[in-house]
mmCIF file of C-alpha atoms in Angstrom:
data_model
loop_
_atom_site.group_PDB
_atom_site.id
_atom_site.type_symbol
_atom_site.label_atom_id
_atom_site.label_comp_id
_atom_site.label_asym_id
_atom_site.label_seq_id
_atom_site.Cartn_x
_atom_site.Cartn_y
_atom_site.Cartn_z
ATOM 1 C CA UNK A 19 -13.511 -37.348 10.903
ATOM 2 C CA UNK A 20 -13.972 -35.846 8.015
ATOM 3 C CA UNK A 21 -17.107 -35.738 6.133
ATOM 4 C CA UNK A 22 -17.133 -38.301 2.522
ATOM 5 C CA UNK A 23 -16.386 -36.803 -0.322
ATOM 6 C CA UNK A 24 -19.964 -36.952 -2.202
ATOM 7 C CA UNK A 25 -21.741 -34.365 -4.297
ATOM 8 C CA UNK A 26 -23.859 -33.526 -1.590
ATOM 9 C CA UNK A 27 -21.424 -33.126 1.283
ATOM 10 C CA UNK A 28 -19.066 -31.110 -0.712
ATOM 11 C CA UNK A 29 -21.521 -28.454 -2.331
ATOM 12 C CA UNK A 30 -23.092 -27.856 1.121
ATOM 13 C CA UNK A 31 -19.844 -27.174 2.746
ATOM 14 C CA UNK A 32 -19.031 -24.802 0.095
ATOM 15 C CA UNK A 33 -22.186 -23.093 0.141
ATOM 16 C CA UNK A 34 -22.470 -22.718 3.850
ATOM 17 C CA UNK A 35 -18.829 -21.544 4.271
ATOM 18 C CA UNK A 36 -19.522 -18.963 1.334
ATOM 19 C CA UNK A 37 -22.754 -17.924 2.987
ATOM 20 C CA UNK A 38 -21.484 -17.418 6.370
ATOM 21 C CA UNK A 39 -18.192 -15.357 5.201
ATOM 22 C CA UNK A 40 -20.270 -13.148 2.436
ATOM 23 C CA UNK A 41 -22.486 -12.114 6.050
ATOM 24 C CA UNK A 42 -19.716 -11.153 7.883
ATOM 25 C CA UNK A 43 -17.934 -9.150 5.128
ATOM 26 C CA UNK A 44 -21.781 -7.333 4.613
ATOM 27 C CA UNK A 45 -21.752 -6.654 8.030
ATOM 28 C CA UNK A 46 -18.357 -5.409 8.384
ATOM 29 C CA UNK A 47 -18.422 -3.123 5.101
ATOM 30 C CA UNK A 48 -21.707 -1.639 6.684
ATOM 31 C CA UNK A 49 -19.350 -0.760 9.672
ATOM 32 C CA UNK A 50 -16.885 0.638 7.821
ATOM 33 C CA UNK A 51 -18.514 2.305 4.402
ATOM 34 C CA UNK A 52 -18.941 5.707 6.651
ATOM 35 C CA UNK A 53 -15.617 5.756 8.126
ATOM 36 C CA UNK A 54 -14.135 4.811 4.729
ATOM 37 C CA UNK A 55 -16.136 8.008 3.237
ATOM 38 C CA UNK A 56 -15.023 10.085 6.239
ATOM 39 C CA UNK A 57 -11.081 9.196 6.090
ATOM 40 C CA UNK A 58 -11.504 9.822 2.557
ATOM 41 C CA UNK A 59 -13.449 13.733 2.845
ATOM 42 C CA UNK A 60 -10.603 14.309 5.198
ATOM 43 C CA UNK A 61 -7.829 13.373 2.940
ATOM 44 C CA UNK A 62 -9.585 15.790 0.008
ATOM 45 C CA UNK A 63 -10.522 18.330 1.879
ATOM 46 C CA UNK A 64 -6.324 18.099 3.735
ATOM 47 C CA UNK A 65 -5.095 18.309 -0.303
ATOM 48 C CA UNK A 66 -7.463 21.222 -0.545
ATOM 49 C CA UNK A 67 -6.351 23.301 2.944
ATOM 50 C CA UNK A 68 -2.695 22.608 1.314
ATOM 51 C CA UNK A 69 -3.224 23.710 -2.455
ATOM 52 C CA UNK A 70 -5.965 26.629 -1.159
ATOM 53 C CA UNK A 71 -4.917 27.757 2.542
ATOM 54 C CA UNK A 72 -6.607 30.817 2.271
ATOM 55 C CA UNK A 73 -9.862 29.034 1.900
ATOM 56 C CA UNK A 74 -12.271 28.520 4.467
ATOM 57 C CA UNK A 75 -15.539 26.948 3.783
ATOM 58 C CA UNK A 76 -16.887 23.946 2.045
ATOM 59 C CA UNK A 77 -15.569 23.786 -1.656
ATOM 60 C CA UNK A 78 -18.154 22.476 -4.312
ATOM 61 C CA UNK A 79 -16.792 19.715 -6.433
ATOM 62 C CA UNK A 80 -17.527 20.512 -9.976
ATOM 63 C CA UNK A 81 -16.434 19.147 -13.459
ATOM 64 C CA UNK A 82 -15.206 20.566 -16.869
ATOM 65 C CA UNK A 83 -14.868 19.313 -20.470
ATOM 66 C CA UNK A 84 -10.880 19.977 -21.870
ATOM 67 C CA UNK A 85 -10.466 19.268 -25.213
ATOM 68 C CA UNK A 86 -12.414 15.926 -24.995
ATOM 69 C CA UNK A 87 -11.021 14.809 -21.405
ATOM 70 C CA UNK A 88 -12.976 15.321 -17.855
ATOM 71 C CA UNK A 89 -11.902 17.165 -15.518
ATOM 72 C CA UNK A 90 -12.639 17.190 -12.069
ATOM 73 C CA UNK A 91 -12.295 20.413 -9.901
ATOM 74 C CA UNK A 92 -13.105 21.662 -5.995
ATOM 75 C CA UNK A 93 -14.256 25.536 -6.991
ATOM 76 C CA UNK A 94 -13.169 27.992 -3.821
ATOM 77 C CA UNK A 95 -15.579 31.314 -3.869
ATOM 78 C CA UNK A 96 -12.713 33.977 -3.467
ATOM 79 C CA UNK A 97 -9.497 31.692 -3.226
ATOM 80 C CA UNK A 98 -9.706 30.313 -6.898
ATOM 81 C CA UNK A 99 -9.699 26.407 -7.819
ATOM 82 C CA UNK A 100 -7.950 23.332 -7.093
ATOM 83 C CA UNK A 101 -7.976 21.390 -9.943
ATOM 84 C CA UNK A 102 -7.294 17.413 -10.148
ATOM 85 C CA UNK A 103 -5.480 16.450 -12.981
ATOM 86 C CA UNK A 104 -4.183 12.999 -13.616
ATOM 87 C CA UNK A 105 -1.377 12.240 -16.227
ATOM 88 C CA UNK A 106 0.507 8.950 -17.092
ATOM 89 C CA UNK A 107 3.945 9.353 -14.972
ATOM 90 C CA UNK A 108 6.655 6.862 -15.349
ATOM 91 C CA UNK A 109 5.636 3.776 -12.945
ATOM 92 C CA UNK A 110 1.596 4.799 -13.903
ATOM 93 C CA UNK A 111 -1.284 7.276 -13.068
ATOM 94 C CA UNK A 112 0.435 10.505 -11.527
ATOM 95 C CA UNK A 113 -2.656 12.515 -9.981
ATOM 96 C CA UNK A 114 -2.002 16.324 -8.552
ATOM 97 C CA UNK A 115 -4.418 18.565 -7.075
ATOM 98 C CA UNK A 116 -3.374 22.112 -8.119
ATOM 99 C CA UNK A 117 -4.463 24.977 -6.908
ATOM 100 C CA UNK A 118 -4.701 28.150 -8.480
ATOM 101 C CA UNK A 119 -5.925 31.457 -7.744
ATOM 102 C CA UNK A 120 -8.683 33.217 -9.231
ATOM 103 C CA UNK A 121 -5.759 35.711 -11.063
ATOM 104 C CA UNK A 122 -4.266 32.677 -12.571
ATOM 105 C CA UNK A 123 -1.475 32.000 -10.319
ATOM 106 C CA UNK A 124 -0.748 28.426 -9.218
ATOM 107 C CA UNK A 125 -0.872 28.507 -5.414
ATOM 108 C CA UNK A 126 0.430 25.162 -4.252
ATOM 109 C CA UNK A 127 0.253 21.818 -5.532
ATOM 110 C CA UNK A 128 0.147 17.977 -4.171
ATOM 111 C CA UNK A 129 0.071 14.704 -5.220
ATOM 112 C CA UNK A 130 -3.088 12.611 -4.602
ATOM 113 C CA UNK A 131 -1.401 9.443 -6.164
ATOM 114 C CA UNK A 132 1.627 8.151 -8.078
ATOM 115 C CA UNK A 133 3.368 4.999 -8.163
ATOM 116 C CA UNK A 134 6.295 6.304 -9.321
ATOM 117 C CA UNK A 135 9.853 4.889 -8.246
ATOM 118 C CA UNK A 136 10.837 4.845 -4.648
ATOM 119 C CA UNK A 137 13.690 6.936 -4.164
ATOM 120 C CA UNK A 138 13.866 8.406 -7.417
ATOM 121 C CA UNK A 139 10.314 9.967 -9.320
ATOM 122 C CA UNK A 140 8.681 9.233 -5.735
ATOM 123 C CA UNK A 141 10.735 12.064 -4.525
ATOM 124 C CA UNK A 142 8.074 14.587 -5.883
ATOM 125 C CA UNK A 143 5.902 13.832 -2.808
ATOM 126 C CA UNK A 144 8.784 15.081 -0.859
ATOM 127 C CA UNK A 145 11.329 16.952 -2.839
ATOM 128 C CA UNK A 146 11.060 20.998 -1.505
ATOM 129 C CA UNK A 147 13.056 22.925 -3.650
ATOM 130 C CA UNK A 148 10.706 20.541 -6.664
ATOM 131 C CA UNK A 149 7.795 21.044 -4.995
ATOM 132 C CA UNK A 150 8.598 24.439 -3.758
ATOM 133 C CA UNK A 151 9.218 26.254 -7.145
ATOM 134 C CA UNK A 152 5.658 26.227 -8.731
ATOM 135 C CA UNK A 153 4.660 28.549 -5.968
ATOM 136 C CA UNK A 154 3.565 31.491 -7.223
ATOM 137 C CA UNK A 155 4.054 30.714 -10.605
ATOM 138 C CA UNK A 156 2.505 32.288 -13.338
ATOM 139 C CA UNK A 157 1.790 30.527 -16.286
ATOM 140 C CA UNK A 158 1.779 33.478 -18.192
ATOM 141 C CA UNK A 159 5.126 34.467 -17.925
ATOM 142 C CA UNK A 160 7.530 31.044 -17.082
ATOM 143 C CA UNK A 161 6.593 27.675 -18.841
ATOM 144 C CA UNK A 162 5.524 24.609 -17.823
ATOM 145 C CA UNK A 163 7.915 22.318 -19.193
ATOM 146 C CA UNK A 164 11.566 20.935 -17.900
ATOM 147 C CA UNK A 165 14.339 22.994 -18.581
ATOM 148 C CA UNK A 166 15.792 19.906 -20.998
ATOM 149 C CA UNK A 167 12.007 20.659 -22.748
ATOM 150 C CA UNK A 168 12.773 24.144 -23.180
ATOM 151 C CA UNK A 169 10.618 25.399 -20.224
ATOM 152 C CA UNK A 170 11.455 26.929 -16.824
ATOM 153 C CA UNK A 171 10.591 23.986 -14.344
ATOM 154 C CA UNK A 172 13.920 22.453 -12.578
ATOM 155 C CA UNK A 173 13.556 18.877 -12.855
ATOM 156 C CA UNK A 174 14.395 16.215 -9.275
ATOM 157 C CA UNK A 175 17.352 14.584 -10.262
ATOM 158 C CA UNK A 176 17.780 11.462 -12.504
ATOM 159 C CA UNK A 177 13.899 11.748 -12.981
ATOM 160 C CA UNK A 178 13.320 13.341 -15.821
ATOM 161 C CA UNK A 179 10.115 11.629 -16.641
ATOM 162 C CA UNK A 180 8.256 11.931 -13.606
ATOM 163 C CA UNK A 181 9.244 16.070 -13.300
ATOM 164 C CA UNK A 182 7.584 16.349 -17.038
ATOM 165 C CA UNK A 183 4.607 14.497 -16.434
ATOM 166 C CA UNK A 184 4.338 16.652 -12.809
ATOM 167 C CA UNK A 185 5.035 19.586 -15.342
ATOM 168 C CA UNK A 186 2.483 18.516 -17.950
ATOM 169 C CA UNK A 187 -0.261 17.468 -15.155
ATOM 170 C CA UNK A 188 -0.104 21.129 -13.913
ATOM 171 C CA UNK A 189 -0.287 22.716 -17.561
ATOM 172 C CA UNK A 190 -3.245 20.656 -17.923
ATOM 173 C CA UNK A 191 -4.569 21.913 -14.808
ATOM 174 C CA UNK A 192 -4.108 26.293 -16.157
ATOM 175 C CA UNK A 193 -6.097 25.210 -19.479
ATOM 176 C CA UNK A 194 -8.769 23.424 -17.068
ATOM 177 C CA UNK A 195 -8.417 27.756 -15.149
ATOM 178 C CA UNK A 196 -8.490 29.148 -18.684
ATOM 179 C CA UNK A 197 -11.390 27.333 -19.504
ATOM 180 C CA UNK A 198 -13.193 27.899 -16.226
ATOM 181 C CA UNK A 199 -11.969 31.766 -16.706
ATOM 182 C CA UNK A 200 -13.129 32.060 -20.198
ATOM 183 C CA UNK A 201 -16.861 31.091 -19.092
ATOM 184 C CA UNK A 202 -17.210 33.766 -16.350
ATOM 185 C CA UNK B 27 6.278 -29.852 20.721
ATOM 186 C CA UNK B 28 6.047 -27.259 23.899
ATOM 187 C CA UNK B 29 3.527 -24.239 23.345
ATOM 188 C CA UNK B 30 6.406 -21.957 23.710
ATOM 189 C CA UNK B 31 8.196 -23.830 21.069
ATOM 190 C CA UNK B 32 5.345 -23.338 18.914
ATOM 191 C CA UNK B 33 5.769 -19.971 19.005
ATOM 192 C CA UNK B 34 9.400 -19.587 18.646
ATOM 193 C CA UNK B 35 9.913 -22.015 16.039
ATOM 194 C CA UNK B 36 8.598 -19.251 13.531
ATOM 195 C CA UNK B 37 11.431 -17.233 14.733
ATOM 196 C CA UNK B 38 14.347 -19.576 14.060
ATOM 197 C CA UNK B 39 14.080 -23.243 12.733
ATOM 198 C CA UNK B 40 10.800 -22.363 10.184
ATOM 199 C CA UNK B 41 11.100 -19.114 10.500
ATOM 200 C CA UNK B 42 8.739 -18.758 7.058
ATOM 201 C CA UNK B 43 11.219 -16.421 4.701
ATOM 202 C CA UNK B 44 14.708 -17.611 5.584
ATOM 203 C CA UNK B 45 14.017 -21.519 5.613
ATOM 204 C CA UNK B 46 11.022 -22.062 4.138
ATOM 205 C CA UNK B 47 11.308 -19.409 1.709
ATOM 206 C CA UNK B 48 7.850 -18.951 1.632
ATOM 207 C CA UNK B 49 5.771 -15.533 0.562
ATOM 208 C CA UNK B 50 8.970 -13.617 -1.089
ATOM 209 C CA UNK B 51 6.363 -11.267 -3.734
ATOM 210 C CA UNK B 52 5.264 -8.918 -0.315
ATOM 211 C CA UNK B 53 8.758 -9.953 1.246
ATOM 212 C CA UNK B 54 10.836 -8.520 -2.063
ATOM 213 C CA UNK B 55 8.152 -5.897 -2.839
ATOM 214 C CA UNK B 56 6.990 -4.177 0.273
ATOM 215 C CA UNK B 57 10.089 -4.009 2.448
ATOM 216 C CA UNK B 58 11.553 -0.721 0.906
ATOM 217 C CA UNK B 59 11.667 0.959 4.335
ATOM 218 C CA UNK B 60 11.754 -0.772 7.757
ATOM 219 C CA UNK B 61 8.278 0.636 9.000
ATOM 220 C CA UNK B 62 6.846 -1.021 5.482
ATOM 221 C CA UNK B 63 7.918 -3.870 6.604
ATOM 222 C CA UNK B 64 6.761 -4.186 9.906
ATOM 223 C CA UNK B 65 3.500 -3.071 8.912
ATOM 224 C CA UNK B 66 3.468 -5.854 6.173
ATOM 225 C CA UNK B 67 4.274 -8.392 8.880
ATOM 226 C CA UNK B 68 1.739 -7.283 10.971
ATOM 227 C CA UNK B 69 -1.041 -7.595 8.212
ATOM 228 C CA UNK B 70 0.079 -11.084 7.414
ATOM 229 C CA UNK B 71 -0.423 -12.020 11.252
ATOM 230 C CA UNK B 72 -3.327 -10.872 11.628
ATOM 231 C CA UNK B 73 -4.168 -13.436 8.581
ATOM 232 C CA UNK B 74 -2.713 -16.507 9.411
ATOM 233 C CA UNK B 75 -4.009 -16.143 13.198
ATOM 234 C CA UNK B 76 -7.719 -15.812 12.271
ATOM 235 C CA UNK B 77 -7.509 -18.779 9.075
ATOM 236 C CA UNK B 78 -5.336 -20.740 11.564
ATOM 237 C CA UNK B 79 -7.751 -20.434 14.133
ATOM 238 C CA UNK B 80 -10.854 -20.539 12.082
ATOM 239 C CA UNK B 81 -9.842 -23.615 9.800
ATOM 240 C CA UNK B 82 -8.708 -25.566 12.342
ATOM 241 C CA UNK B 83 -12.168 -25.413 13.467
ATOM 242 C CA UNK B 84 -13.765 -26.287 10.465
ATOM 243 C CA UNK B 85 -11.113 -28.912 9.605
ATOM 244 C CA UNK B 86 -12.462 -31.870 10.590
ATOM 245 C CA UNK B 87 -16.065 -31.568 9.436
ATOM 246 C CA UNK B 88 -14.829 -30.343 6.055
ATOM 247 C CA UNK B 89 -14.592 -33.407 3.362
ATOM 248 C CA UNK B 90 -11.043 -33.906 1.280
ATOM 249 C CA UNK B 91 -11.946 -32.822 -2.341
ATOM 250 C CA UNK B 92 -13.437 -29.188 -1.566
ATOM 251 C CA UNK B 93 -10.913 -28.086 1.906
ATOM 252 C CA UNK B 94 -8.672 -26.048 -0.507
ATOM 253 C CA UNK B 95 -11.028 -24.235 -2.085
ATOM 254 C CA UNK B 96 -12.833 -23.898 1.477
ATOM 255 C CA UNK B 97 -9.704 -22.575 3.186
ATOM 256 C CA UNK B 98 -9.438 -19.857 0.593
ATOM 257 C CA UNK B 99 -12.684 -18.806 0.980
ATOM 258 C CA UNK B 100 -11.593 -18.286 4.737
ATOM 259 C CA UNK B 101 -8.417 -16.407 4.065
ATOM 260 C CA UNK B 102 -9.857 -14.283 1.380
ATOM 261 C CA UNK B 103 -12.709 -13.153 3.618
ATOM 262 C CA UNK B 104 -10.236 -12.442 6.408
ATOM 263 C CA UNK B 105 -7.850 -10.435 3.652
ATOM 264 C CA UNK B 106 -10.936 -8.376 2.757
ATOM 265 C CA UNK B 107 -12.093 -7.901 6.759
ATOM 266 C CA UNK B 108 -8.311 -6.351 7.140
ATOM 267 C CA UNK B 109 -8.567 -4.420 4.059
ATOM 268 C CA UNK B 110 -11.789 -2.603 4.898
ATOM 269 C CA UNK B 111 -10.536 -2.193 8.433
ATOM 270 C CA UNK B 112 -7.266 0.006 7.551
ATOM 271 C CA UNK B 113 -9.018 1.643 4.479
ATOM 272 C CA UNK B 114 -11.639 2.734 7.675
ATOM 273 C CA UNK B 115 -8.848 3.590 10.130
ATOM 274 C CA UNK B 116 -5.391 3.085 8.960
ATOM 275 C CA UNK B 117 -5.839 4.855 5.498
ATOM 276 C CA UNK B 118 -2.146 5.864 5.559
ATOM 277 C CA UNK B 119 -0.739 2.689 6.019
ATOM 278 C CA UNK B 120 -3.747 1.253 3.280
ATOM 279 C CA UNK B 121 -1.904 3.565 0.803
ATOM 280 C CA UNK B 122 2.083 2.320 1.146
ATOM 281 C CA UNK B 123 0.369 -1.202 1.337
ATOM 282 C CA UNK B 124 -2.197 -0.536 -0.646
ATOM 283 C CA UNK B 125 -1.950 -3.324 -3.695
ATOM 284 C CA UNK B 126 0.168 -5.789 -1.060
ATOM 285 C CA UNK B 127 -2.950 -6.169 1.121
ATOM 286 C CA UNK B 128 -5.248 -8.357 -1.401
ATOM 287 C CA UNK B 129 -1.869 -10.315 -2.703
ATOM 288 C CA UNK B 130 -1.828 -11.623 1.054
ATOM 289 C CA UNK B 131 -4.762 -14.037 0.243
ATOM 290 C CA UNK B 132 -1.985 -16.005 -2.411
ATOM 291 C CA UNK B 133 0.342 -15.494 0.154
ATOM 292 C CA UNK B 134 1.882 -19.411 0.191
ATOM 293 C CA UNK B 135 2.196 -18.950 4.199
ATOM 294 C CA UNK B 136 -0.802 -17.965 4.934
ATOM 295 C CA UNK B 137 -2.373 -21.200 2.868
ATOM 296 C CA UNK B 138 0.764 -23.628 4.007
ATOM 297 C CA UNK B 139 -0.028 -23.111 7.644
ATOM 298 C CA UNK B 140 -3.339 -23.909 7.098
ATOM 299 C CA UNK B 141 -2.380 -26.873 5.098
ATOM 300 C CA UNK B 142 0.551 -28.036 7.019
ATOM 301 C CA UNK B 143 -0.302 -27.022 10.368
ATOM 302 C CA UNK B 144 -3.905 -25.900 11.545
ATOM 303 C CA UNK B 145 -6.096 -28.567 9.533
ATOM 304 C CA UNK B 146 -3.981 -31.107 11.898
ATOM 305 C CA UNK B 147 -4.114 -29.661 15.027
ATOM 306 C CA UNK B 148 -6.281 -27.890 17.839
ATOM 307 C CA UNK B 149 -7.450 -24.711 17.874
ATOM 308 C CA UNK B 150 -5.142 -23.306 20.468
ATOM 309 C CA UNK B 151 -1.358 -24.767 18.966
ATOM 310 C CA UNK B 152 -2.692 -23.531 15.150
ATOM 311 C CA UNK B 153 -3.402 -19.928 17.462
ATOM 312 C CA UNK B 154 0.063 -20.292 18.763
ATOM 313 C CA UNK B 155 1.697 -21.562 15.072
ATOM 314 C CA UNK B 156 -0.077 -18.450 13.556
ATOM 315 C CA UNK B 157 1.547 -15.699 16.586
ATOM 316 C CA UNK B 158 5.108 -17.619 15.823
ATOM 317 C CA UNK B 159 4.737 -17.937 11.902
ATOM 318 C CA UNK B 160 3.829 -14.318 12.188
ATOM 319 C CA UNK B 161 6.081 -13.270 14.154
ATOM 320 C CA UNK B 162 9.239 -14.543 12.288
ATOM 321 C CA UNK B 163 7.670 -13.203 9.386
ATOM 322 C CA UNK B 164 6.877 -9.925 10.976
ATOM 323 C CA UNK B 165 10.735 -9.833 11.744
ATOM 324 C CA UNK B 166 12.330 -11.007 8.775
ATOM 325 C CA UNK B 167 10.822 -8.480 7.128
ATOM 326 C CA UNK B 168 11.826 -5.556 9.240
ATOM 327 C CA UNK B 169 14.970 -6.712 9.206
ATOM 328 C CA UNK B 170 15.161 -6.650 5.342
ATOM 329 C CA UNK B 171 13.545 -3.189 5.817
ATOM 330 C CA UNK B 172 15.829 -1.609 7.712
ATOM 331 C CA UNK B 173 18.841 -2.847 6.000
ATOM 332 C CA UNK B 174 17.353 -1.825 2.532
ATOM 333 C CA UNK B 175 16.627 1.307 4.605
ATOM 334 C CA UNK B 176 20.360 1.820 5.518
ATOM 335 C CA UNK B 177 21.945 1.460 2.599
ATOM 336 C CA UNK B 178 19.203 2.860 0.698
ATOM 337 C CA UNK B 179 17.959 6.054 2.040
ATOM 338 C CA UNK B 180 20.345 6.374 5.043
ATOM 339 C CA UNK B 181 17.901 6.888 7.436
ATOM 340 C CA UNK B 182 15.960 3.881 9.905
ATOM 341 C CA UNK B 183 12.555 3.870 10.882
ATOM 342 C CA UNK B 184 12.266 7.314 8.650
ATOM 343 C CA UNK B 185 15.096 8.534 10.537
ATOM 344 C CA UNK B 186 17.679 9.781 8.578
ATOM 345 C CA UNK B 187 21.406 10.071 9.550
ATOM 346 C CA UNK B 188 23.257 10.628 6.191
ATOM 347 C CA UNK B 189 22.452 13.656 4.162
ATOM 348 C CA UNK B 190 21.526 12.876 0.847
ATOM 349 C CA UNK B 191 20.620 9.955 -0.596
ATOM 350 C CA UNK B 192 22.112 6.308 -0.027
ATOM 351 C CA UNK B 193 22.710 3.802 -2.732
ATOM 352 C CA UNK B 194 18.928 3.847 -4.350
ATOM 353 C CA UNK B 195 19.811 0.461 -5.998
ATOM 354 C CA UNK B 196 18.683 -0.819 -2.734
ATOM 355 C CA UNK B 197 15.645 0.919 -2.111
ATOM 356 C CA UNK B 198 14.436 -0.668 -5.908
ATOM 357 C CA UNK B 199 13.859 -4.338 -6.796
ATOM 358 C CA UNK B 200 17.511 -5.419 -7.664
ATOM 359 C CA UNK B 201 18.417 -4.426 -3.682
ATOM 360 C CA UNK B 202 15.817 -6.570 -2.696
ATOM 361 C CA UNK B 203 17.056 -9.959 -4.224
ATOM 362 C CA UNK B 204 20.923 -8.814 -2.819
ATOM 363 C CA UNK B 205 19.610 -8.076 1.026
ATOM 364 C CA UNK B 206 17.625 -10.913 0.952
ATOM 365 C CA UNK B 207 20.540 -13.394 -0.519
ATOM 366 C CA UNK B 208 22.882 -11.970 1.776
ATOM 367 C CA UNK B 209 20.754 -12.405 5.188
ATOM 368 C CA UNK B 210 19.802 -15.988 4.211
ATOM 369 C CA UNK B 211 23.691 -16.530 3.810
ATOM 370 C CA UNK B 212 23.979 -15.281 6.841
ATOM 371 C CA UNK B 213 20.693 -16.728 8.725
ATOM 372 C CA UNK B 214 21.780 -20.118 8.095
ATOM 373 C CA UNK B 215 25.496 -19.796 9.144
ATOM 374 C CA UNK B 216 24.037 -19.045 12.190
ATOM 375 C CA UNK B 217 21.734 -20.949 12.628
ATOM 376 C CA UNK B 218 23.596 -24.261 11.827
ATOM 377 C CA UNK B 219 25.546 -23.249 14.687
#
């Protein structure tokens, strides 16, 4: 039967359910906080083989002031930097590593996180020939912008927005190199 | 009712999305693909088995005013359990969930077994209720998966047999009200029969 419903009875059921799940969670994010940190080393340092594959070694995570904004950055001794740059793509945050070598040239790119639509802007996780093109490019000579923006970039179909915010994250990433170049 | 109809009773005559129409934010939002689906099923078992089991213990000792907010306490602490358990070693799946995982603590299954079904009974039929609830659920929504999956991408369980892309209407939230009108049309000319 179950117990009356009186001050007494109901705060100490509350309390004693609330204290006995708030120990198991502690217990079970002390199990996990290491192989939460682990999975997520491995996922940085798999965006960082991808962006940098000519790196080996442990890259040193480092930060930069833009024009007012932070940015954070993996430096690579002899392979150049992989840059994370987050802009606002068209369902929210769009975040890239890029990497770029220490001439300047983008190496590879990937996306750490997007929400973009399925099927349509969420195509720029997968799209080759999108994805493909900024390899090897030089900022220097092709520009970073759509070709409906006047730049050289060929946009994934009937996503306009999320190709120009992939565009813009990776110009934002060469002034983060240009910066970084300047100092040295 | 037998134990096996316990458990198959989630499958056909409550099977959770279909009849009771219960949970439809992860049903609509999460079954883009068939293996998002199934994954999101899985999840919500785990869920309802543990609170099933667990408040089914605590049921009778609990008094009348405070069992709702007690039951949530439950669920939420087995939501957050699940959540650091894939973030540890399903961080993959923890992404395409990602946001879905929390949203199963207002999950109106999860809380309507509880209500309905474990705070009456023993602990082994509200273990049972929980594997057939979550199974039906499990299926419905790899069913809506992999027809949103069809039409949508061409491809089933990522594997694609159409080149190109399908009709991308269906792999977005508009597809997702049409699949799932259609199959309850079609669930419950069935299953009248």
């Amino acid at each position: 039967m179950a117990a009356k419903s009186n001050l007494k009875n109901m705060a100490l059921s509350l309390t004693l359910v609330c204290l006995v799940c708030s120990a198991l969670l502690g217990v079970v994010y002390a199990m996990t906080a290491e192989p939460i940190r682990k999975a997520e080393e491995a996922k940085v340092a798999a965006s960082i083989a991808r962006v940098l594959p000519d790196f080996e070694g442990q890259p040193s995570l480092e930060s930069v002031n833009v024009d007012g904004i932070d940015f954070n950055y993996y430096r690579a001794p002899g392979a150049g930097y992989a840059v994370i740059s987050t802009v606002g793509g068209f369902g929210g945050p769009l975040s890239l590593m890029v990497g770029i070598s220490e001439e300047g040239i983008i190496v590879n790119t990937v996306v750490l996180a997007h929400s973009e639509t399925p099927g349509l802007g969420a195509k720029c996780t997968s799209d080759e020939a999108f994805i493909d093109q900024f390899k090897g490019w030089d900022p220097a000579v092709s520009r970073l912008a759509v070709v409906k923006d006047g730049g050289n970039v060929d946009a994934i179909t009937a996503s306009t927005i999320t190709s120009r915010a992939y565009a813009k994250a990776i110009a934002n990433a060469v002034s983060v190199y240009s910066k970084l170049a300047e100092n040295e | 009712m037998s134990k096996f109809g316990l458990v198959t009773k989630g499958l056909l005559k409550e099977n959770p999305t279909f009849v009771l129409v219960l949970g439809m934010c992860p049903t609509l939002a999460t079954t883009t693909s068939a293996l998002n689906g199934l994954e999101m099923g899985l999840a919500t078992m785990f869920v309802l088995i543990l609170s099933n089991i667990v408040i089914s213990l605590i049921a009778p000792v609990v008094p009348d005013k405070v069992h709702i907010p007690v039951y949530i306490v439950v669920i939420a602490t087995f939501v957050t359990l699940l959540q650091l358990l894939m973030q540890a070693y399903t961080p993959d799946v923890y992404e395409t969930l990602g946001l879905f995982i929390p949203l199963i603590v207002v999950n109106c299954i999860v809380l309507g077994r509880a209500e309905a079904f474990a705070s009456k009974n023993s602990v082994g039929d509200s273990a049972l209720d929980g594997i057939g609830i979550g199974i039906g659920f499990t299926v419905t929504l790899t069913v809506i998966g992999i027809v949103r999956e069809i039409l949508g991408s061409g491809s089933v369980f990522g594997w694609k047999f159409i080149e190109g892309d399908g009709m991308l209407a269906f792999v977005m939230a508009p597809g997702a009200f049409l699949v799932l009108g259609y199959l309850m049309v079609l669930f419950n000319k069935l299953a009248k029969r």
